[in-house]
PDB file of C-alpha atoms in Angstrom:
ATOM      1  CA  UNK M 549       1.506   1.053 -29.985  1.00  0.00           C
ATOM      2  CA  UNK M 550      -0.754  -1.362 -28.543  1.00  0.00           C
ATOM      3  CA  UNK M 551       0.099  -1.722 -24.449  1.00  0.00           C
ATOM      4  CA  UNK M 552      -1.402  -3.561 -21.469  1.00  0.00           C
ATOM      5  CA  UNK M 553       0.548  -2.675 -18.379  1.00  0.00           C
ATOM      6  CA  UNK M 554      -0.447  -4.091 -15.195  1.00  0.00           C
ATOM      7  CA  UNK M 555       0.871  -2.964 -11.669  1.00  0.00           C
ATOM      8  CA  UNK M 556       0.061  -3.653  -8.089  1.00  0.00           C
ATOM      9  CA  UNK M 557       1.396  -6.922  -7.238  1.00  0.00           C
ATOM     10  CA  UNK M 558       3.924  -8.258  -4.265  1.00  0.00           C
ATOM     11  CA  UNK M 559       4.066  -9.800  -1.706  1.00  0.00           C
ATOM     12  CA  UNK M 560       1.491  -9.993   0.955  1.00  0.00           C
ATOM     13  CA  UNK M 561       0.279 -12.084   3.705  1.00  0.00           C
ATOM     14  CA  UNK M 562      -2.549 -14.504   3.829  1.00  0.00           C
ATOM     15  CA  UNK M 563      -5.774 -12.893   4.535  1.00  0.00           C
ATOM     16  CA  UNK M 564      -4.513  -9.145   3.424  1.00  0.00           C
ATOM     17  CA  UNK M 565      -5.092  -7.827   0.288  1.00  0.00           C
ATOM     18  CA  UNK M 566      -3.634  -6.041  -2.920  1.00  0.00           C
ATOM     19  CA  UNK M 567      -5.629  -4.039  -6.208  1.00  0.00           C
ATOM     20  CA  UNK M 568      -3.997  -4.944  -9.288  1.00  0.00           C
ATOM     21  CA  UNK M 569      -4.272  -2.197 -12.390  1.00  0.00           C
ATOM     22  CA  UNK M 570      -4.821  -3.033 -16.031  1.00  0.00           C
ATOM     23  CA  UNK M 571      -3.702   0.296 -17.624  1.00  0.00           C
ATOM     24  CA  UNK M 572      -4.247   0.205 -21.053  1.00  0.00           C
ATOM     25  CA  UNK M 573      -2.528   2.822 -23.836  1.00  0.00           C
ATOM     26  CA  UNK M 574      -2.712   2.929 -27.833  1.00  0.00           C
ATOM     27  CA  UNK M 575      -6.291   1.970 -27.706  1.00  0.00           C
ATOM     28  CA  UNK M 576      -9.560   2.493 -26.039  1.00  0.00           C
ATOM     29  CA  UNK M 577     -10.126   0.061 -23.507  1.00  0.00           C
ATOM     30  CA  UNK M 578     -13.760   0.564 -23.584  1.00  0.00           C
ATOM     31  CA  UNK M 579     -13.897  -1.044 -27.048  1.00  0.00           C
ATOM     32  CA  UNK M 580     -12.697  -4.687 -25.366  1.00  0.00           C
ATOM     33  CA  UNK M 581     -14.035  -7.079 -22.433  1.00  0.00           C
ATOM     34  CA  UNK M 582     -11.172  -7.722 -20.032  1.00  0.00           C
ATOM     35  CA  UNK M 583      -9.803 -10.525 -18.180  1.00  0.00           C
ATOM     36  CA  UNK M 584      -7.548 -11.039 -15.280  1.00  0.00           C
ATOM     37  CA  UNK M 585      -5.851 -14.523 -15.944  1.00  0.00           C
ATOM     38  CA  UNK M 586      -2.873 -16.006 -13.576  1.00  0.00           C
ATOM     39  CA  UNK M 587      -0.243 -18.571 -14.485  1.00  0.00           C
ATOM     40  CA  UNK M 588       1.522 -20.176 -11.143  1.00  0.00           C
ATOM     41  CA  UNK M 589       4.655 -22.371 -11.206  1.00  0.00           C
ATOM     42  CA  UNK M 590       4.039 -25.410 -12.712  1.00  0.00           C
ATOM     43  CA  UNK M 591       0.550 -24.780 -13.831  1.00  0.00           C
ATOM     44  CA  UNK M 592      -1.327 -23.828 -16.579  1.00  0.00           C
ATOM     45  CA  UNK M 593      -3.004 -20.597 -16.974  1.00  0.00           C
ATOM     46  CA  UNK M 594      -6.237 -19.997 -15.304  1.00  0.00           C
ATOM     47  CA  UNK M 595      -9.217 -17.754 -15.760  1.00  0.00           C
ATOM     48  CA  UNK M 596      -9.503 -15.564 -12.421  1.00  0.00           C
ATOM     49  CA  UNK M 597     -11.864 -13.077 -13.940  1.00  0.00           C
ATOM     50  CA  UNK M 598     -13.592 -11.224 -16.568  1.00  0.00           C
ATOM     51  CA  UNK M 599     -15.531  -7.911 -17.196  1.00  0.00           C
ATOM     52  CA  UNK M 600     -17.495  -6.653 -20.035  1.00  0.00           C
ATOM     53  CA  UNK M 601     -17.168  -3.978 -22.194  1.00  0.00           C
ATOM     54  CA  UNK M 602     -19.157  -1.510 -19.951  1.00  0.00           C
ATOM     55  CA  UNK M 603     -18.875  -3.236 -17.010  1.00  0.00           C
ATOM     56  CA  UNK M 604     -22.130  -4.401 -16.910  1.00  0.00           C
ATOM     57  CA  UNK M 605     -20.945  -8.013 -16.224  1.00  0.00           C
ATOM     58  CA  UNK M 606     -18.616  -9.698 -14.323  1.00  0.00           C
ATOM     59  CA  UNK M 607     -17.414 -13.327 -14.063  1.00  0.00           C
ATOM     60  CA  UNK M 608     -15.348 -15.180 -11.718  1.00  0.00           C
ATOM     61  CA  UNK M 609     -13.850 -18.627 -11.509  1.00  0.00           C
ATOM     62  CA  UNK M 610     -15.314 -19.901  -8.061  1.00  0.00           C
ATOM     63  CA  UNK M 611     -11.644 -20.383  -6.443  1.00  0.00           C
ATOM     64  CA  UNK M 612     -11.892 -16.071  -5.773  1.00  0.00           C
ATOM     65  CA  UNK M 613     -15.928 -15.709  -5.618  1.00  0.00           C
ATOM     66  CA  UNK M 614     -16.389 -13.984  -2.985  1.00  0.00           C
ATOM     67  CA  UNK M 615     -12.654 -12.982  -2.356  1.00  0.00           C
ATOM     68  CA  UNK M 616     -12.155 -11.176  -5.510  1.00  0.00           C
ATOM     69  CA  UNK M 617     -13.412  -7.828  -7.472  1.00  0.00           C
ATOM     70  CA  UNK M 618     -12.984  -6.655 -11.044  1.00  0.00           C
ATOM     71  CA  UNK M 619     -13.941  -2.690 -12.154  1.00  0.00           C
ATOM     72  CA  UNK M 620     -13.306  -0.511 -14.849  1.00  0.00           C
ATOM     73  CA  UNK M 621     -12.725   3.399 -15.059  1.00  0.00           C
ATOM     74  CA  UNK M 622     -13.057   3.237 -18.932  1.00  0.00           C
ATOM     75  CA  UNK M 623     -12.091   7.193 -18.898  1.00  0.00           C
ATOM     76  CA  UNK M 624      -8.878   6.651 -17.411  1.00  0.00           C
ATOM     77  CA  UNK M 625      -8.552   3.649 -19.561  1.00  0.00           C
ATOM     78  CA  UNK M 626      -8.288   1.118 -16.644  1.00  0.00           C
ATOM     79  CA  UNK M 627      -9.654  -2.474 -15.336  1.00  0.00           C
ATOM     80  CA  UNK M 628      -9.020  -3.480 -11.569  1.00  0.00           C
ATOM     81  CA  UNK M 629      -8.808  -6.554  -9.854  1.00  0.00           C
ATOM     82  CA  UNK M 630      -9.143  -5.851  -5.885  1.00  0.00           C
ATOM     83  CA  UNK M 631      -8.408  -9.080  -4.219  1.00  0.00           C
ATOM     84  CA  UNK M 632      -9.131  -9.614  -1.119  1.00  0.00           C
ATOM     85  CA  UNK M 633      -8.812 -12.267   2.025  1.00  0.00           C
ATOM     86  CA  UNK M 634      -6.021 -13.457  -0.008  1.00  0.00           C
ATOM     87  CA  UNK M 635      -5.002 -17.449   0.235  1.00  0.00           C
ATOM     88  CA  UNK M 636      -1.080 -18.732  -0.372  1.00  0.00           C
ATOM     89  CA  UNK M 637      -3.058 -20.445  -3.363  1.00  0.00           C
ATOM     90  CA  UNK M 638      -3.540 -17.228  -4.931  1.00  0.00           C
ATOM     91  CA  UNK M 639       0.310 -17.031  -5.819  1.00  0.00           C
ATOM     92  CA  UNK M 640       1.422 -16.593  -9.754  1.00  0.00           C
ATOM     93  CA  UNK M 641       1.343 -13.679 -12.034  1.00  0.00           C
ATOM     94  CA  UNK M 642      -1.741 -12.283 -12.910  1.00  0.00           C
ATOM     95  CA  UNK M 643      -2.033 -10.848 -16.591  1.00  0.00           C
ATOM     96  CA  UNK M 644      -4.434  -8.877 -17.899  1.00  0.00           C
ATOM     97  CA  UNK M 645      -5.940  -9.199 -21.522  1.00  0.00           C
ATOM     98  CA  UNK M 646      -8.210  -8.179 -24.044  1.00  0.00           C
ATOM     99  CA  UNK M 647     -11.347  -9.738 -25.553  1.00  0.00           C
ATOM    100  CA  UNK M 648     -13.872  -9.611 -27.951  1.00  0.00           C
ATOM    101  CA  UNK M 649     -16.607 -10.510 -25.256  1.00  0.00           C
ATOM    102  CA  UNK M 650     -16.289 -12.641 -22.158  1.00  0.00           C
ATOM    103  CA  UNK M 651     -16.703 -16.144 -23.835  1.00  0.00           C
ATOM    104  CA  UNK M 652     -16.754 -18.911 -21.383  1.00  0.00           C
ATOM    105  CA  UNK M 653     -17.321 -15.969 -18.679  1.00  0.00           C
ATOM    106  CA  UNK M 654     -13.976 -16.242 -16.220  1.00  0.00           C
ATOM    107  CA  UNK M 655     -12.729 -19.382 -18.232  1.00  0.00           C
ATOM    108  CA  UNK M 656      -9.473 -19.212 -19.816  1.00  0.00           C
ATOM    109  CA  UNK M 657     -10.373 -20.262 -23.140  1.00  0.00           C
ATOM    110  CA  UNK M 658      -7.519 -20.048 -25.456  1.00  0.00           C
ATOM    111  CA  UNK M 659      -7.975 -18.183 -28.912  1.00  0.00           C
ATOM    112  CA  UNK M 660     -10.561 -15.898 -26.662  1.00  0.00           C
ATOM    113  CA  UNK M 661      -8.265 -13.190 -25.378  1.00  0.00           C
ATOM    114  CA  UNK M 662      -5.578 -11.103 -28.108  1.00  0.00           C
ATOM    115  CA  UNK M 663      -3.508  -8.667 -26.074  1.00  0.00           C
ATOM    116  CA  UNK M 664      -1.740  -9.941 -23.101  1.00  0.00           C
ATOM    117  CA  UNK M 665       0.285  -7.265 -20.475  1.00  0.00           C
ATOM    118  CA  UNK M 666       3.664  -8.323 -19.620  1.00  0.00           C
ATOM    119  CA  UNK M 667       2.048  -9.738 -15.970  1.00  0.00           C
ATOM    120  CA  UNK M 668       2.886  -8.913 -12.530  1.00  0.00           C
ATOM    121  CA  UNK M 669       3.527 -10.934  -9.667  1.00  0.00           C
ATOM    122  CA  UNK M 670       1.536 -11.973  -7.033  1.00  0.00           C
ATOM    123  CA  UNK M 671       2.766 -13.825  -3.820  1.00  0.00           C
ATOM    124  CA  UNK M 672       1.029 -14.776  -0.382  1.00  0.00           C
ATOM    125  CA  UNK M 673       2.988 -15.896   2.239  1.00  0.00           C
ATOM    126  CA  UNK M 674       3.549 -15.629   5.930  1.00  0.00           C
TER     127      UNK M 674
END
């Protein structure tokens, strides 16, 4: 069975930070790029991030350059997403998913990405 599972969210002040986990089982996640996308109340899904198959390349929208890192361990079958200097803006879920290849780099492009994780939430506040 084809799973995404991500883990690490909650709740966390402005300026701390949090490492999100894609953990991936059923397939290799070597054979896939991977975003990080994020959906907040209200909005429409974003982009945050994307990684290529062998980590090679990353993308980011500009909202978290700077702020934000994605990695992959593809032997324990895992993409990261350490954020950092986080902003109250940063709030929603964050999902990971798979991809073919990064097209439109950390854009949200829909028809891109296949698998989706069930999300986890993220929330800054003081």
């Amino acid at each position: 069975q084809v799973q995404l599972v991500e883990s690490g969210g909650g709740l966390e002040q402005p300026g701390g930070s949090l490492r999100l986990s894609c953990k991936a089982s059923g397939f290799r996640l070597g054979s896939f790029a991977i975003g990080w996308l994020r959906q907040a109340p209200g909005k429409e899904r974003e982009g945050v991030s994307c990684i290529d198959k062998r980590g090679s390349t990353t993308y980011y929208a500009d909202s978290v350059k700077g702020r934000f890192t994605i990695s992959r361990d593809n032997a324990k079958n895992t993409v990261y997403l350490q954020m950092n200097s986080l902003k109250p803006e940063d709030t929603a879920v964050y999902y990971c998913a798979t991809a073919i290849q990064c097209y439109g780099g950390a854009t949200y492009l829909r028809g891109v990405y296949d698998y989706f994780g069930q999300g986890t939430q993220v929330t800054v506040s003081s």
